[in-house]
């Protein structure tokens, strides 16, 4: 159920000089990309993603973990950005300054037109070798791979040093990329408005970003159909989904229509 979008949200966004948009897996939900909170479907139903998304799981069973990421990459490659992603691209073009910071490892913000997106948790599209982080290329998703086949797949070997290739994501227990985290913290510490969309706000240190903005006096606006720990950080809580609320926010701020 969408709560009514408070009028002042559009005014605040229109009048802001520096905006940060902070997103989690919920922004991609309406593109058909499952969040971590969704029950994993099919073969993955018996695994805990927080156990699969670790270096230990990869070293214990590289084929299982690489197969999971290849299944996710196939799903993302078949997904399309939704109206929420497109609304964020408009916000980034309209605001004098706007930084998009995402926890997601998909490329849907970029495919919707957002630029210089800060990926705090890496990307499905940047595999690297485990030995020296040599970038690895991988075959484009073949047309006939069924997104839900979800079987273990042996990871490729590095063309430079023959070490195993791993997904280019940040696993639990791994440090976030220093440059990305620094840029995100700086943007949050200098913004007037921070829009947090589709994150449960439970994974750290990323979950600290909205609080950094609130502590410097920025207005935090949260868009999520469910309550989260960020409710107490947000000055405005909009109960609704990204693909519905964000186009309404853009229309309220700039009378601009987002293609839905
Ligand atoms: C680290 C990439 C240290 C992989 C991910 C305190 C400080 C620091 C660390 C910790 C700490 N406490 C605990 C930790 C450890 C840990 C952590 O936070 N654990 C949690 C579970 C308590 N953090 C770490 O391990 C981090 N590393 O701290 O390293 C260190 C330092 C130096 C040297 C060595 C080590 C690394 C964390 C990164 C993990 N990688 N992703 C992959 O994708 O496979 S995190 C992953 O889960 C996502 O990226 C996302 O950030 C997170 C949560 O996933 P979801 O829940 O699915 O998504 P989200 O949270 O966004 O929730 C979905 C939301 O959307 C919901 O609220 C839902 O209501 C909403 N929604 C649904 N539909 C819609 C919607 N909203 C809008 N519209 C809709 N349609």
mmCIF file with all atom_site columns, N, CA, C and O in Angstrom, residues 59-81:
data_model
loop_
_atom_site.group_PDB
_atom_site.id
_atom_site.type_symbol
_atom_site.label_atom_id
_atom_site.label_alt_id
_atom_site.label_comp_id
_atom_site.label_asym_id
_atom_site.label_entity_id
_atom_site.label_seq_id
_atom_site.pdbx_PDB_ins_code
_atom_site.Cartn_x
_atom_site.Cartn_y
_atom_site.Cartn_z
_atom_site.occupancy
_atom_site.B_iso_or_equiv
_atom_site.pdbx_formal_charge
_atom_site.auth_seq_id
_atom_site.auth_comp_id
_atom_site.auth_asym_id
_atom_site.auth_atom_id
_atom_site.pdbx_PDB_model_num
ATOM 1  N N  . UNK A 1 59 ? 35.512 -20.791 -1.330  1.00 0.00 ? 59 UNK A N  1
ATOM 2  C CA . UNK A 1 59 ? 36.671 -21.697 -1.266  1.00 0.00 ? 59 UNK A CA 1
ATOM 3  C C  . UNK A 1 59 ? 36.241 -23.123 -0.938  1.00 0.00 ? 59 UNK A C  1
ATOM 4  O O  . UNK A 1 59 ? 36.847 -24.082 -1.374  1.00 0.00 ? 59 UNK A O  1
ATOM 5  N N  . UNK A 1 60 ? 35.112 -23.224 -0.199  1.00 0.00 ? 60 UNK A N  1
ATOM 6  C CA . UNK A 1 60 ? 34.621 -24.574 0.144   1.00 0.00 ? 60 UNK A CA 1
ATOM 7  C C  . UNK A 1 60 ? 33.991 -25.246 -1.067  1.00 0.00 ? 60 UNK A C  1
ATOM 8  O O  . UNK A 1 60 ? 34.148 -26.464 -1.272  1.00 0.00 ? 60 UNK A O  1
ATOM 9  N N  . UNK A 1 61 ? 33.283 -24.445 -1.879  1.00 0.00 ? 61 UNK A N  1
ATOM 10 C CA . UNK A 1 61 ? 32.582 -25.040 -3.030  1.00 0.00 ? 61 UNK A CA 1
ATOM 11 C C  . UNK A 1 61 ? 32.484 -24.002 -4.142  1.00 0.00 ? 61 UNK A C  1
ATOM 12 O O  . UNK A 1 61 ? 31.426 -23.393 -4.341  1.00 0.00 ? 61 UNK A O  1
ATOM 13 N N  . UNK A 1 62 ? 33.593 -23.776 -4.855  1.00 0.00 ? 62 UNK A N  1
ATOM 14 C CA . UNK A 1 62 ? 33.613 -22.724 -5.880  1.00 0.00 ? 62 UNK A CA 1
ATOM 15 C C  . UNK A 1 62 ? 32.523 -22.903 -6.940  1.00 0.00 ? 62 UNK A C  1
ATOM 16 O O  . UNK A 1 62 ? 31.910 -21.932 -7.383  1.00 0.00 ? 62 UNK A O  1
ATOM 17 N N  . UNK A 1 63 ? 32.236 -24.159 -7.309  1.00 0.00 ? 63 UNK A N  1
ATOM 18 C CA . UNK A 1 63 ? 31.242 -24.390 -8.378  1.00 0.00 ? 63 UNK A CA 1
ATOM 19 C C  . UNK A 1 63 ? 29.851 -23.938 -7.926  1.00 0.00 ? 63 UNK A C  1
ATOM 20 O O  . UNK A 1 63 ? 29.097 -23.330 -8.684  1.00 0.00 ? 63 UNK A O  1
ATOM 21 N N  . UNK A 1 64 ? 29.510 -24.239 -6.652  1.00 0.00 ? 64 UNK A N  1
ATOM 22 C CA . UNK A 1 64 ? 28.176 -23.857 -6.142  1.00 0.00 ? 64 UNK A CA 1
ATOM 23 C C  . UNK A 1 64 ? 28.034 -22.335 -6.131  1.00 0.00 ? 64 UNK A C  1
ATOM 24 O O  . UNK A 1 64 ? 27.049 -21.775 -6.624  1.00 0.00 ? 64 UNK A O  1
ATOM 25 N N  . UNK A 1 65 ? 29.056 -21.654 -5.575  1.00 0.00 ? 65 UNK A N  1
ATOM 26 C CA . UNK A 1 65 ? 28.952 -20.200 -5.420  1.00 0.00 ? 65 UNK A CA 1
ATOM 27 C C  . UNK A 1 65 ? 29.022 -19.500 -6.771  1.00 0.00 ? 65 UNK A C  1
ATOM 28 O O  . UNK A 1 65 ? 28.217 -18.614 -7.082  1.00 0.00 ? 65 UNK A O  1
ATOM 29 N N  . UNK A 1 66 ? 29.963 -19.949 -7.638  1.00 0.00 ? 66 UNK A N  1
ATOM 30 C CA . UNK A 1 66 ? 30.035 -19.326 -8.970  1.00 0.00 ? 66 UNK A CA 1
ATOM 31 C C  . UNK A 1 66 ? 28.726 -19.559 -9.734  1.00 0.00 ? 66 UNK A C  1
ATOM 32 O O  . UNK A 1 66 ? 28.202 -18.651 -10.393 1.00 0.00 ? 66 UNK A O  1
ATOM 33 N N  . UNK A 1 67 ? 28.149 -20.760 -9.574  1.00 0.00 ? 67 UNK A N  1
ATOM 34 C CA . UNK A 1 67 ? 26.867 -21.047 -10.248 1.00 0.00 ? 67 UNK A CA 1
ATOM 35 C C  . UNK A 1 67 ? 25.774 -20.115 -9.755  1.00 0.00 ? 67 UNK A C  1
ATOM 36 O O  . UNK A 1 67 ? 24.952 -19.630 -10.546 1.00 0.00 ? 67 UNK A O  1
ATOM 37 N N  . UNK A 1 68 ? 25.785 -19.788 -8.464  1.00 0.00 ? 68 UNK A N  1
ATOM 38 C CA . UNK A 1 68 ? 24.764 -18.872 -7.911  1.00 0.00 ? 68 UNK A CA 1
ATOM 39 C C  . UNK A 1 68 ? 24.902 -17.489 -8.539  1.00 0.00 ? 68 UNK A C  1
ATOM 40 O O  . UNK A 1 68 ? 23.918 -16.874 -8.978  1.00 0.00 ? 68 UNK A O  1
ATOM 41 N N  . UNK A 1 69 ? 26.161 -17.028 -8.650  1.00 0.00 ? 69 UNK A N  1
ATOM 42 C CA . UNK A 1 69 ? 26.360 -15.688 -9.235  1.00 0.00 ? 69 UNK A CA 1
ATOM 43 C C  . UNK A 1 69 ? 26.060 -15.675 -10.735 1.00 0.00 ? 69 UNK A C  1
ATOM 44 O O  . UNK A 1 69 ? 25.520 -14.705 -11.273 1.00 0.00 ? 69 UNK A O  1
ATOM 45 N N  . UNK A 1 70 ? 26.363 -16.780 -11.410 1.00 0.00 ? 70 UNK A N  1
ATOM 46 C CA . UNK A 1 70 ? 26.046 -16.840 -12.848 1.00 0.00 ? 70 UNK A CA 1
ATOM 47 C C  . UNK A 1 70 ? 24.528 -16.847 -13.047 1.00 0.00 ? 70 UNK A C  1
ATOM 48 O O  . UNK A 1 70 ? 23.971 -16.228 -13.940 1.00 0.00 ? 70 UNK A O  1
ATOM 49 N N  . UNK A 1 71 ? 23.805 -17.527 -12.132 1.00 0.00 ? 71 UNK A N  1
ATOM 50 C CA . UNK A 1 71 ? 22.327 -17.543 -12.168 1.00 0.00 ? 71 UNK A CA 1
ATOM 51 C C  . UNK A 1 71 ? 21.807 -16.122 -11.955 1.00 0.00 ? 71 UNK A C  1
ATOM 52 O O  . UNK A 1 71 ? 20.941 -15.630 -12.696 1.00 0.00 ? 71 UNK A O  1
ATOM 53 N N  . UNK A 1 72 ? 22.409 -15.399 -11.016 1.00 0.00 ? 72 UNK A N  1
ATOM 54 C CA . UNK A 1 72 ? 21.975 -14.023 -10.740 1.00 0.00 ? 72 UNK A CA 1
ATOM 55 C C  . UNK A 1 72 ? 22.336 -13.112 -11.908 1.00 0.00 ? 72 UNK A C  1
ATOM 56 O O  . UNK A 1 72 ? 21.567 -12.226 -12.307 1.00 0.00 ? 72 UNK A O  1
ATOM 57 N N  . UNK A 1 73 ? 23.531 -13.328 -12.498 1.00 0.00 ? 73 UNK A N  1
ATOM 58 C CA . UNK A 1 73 ? 23.943 -12.471 -13.634 1.00 0.00 ? 73 UNK A CA 1
ATOM 59 C C  . UNK A 1 73 ? 22.983 -12.698 -14.810 1.00 0.00 ? 73 UNK A C  1
ATOM 60 O O  . UNK A 1 73 ? 22.584 -11.738 -15.487 1.00 0.00 ? 73 UNK A O  1
ATOM 61 N N  . UNK A 1 74 ? 22.579 -13.961 -15.003 1.00 0.00 ? 74 UNK A N  1
ATOM 62 C CA . UNK A 1 74 ? 21.635 -14.239 -16.108 1.00 0.00 ? 74 UNK A CA 1
ATOM 63 C C  . UNK A 1 74 ? 20.301 -13.538 -15.856 1.00 0.00 ? 74 UNK A C  1
ATOM 64 O O  . UNK A 1 74 ? 19.714 -12.943 -16.763 1.00 0.00 ? 74 UNK A O  1
ATOM 65 N N  . UNK A 1 75 ? 19.861 -13.568 -14.613 1.00 0.00 ? 75 UNK A N  1
ATOM 66 C CA . UNK A 1 75 ? 18.569 -12.922 -14.294 1.00 0.00 ? 75 UNK A CA 1
ATOM 67 C C  . UNK A 1 75 ? 18.673 -11.415 -14.502 1.00 0.00 ? 75 UNK A C  1
ATOM 68 O O  . UNK A 1 75 ? 17.779 -10.784 -15.065 1.00 0.00 ? 75 UNK A O  1
ATOM 69 N N  . UNK A 1 76 ? 19.771 -10.831 -14.066 1.00 0.00 ? 76 UNK A N  1
ATOM 70 C CA . UNK A 1 76 ? 19.927 -9.373  -14.208 1.00 0.00 ? 76 UNK A CA 1
ATOM 71 C C  . UNK A 1 76 ? 20.019 -9.012  -15.688 1.00 0.00 ? 76 UNK A C  1
ATOM 72 O O  . UNK A 1 76 ? 19.420 -8.031  -16.156 1.00 0.00 ? 76 UNK A O  1
ATOM 73 N N  . UNK A 1 77 ? 20.754 -9.847  -16.446 1.00 0.00 ? 77 UNK A N  1
ATOM 74 C CA . UNK A 1 77 ? 20.934 -9.546  -17.883 1.00 0.00 ? 77 UNK A CA 1
ATOM 75 C C  . UNK A 1 77 ? 19.597 -9.586  -18.621 1.00 0.00 ? 77 UNK A C  1
ATOM 76 O O  . UNK A 1 77 ? 19.418 -8.894  -19.615 1.00 0.00 ? 77 UNK A O  1
ATOM 77 N N  . UNK A 1 78 ? 18.648 -10.374 -18.110 1.00 0.00 ? 78 UNK A N  1
ATOM 78 C CA . UNK A 1 78 ? 17.330 -10.449 -18.756 1.00 0.00 ? 78 UNK A CA 1
ATOM 79 C C  . UNK A 1 78 ? 16.360 -9.421  -18.182 1.00 0.00 ? 78 UNK A C  1
ATOM 80 O O  . UNK A 1 78 ? 15.269 -9.245  -18.681 1.00 0.00 ? 78 UNK A O  1
ATOM 81 N N  . UNK A 1 79 ? 16.732 -8.791  -17.084 1.00 0.00 ? 79 UNK A N  1
ATOM 82 C CA . UNK A 1 79 ? 15.820 -7.814  -16.463 1.00 0.00 ? 79 UNK A CA 1
ATOM 83 C C  . UNK A 1 79 ? 15.969 -6.464  -17.159 1.00 0.00 ? 79 UNK A C  1
ATOM 84 O O  . UNK A 1 79 ? 16.952 -6.213  -17.858 1.00 0.00 ? 79 UNK A O  1
ATOM 85 N N  . UNK A 1 80 ? 14.961 -5.643  -16.978 1.00 0.00 ? 80 UNK A N  1
ATOM 86 C CA . UNK A 1 80 ? 15.001 -4.277  -17.511 1.00 0.00 ? 80 UNK A CA 1
ATOM 87 C C  . UNK A 1 80 ? 14.906 -3.294  -16.340 1.00 0.00 ? 80 UNK A C  1
ATOM 88 O O  . UNK A 1 80 ? 14.210 -3.570  -15.360 1.00 0.00 ? 80 UNK A O  1
ATOM 89 N N  . UNK A 1 81 ? 15.568 -2.144  -16.448 1.00 0.00 ? 81 UNK A N  1
ATOM 90 C CA . UNK A 1 81 ? 15.376 -1.130  -15.406 1.00 0.00 ? 81 UNK A CA 1
ATOM 91 C C  . UNK A 1 81 ? 13.883 -0.800  -15.276 1.00 0.00 ? 81 UNK A C  1
ATOM 92 O O  . UNK A 1 81 ? 13.137 -0.871  -16.267 1.00 0.00 ? 81 UNK A O  1
#
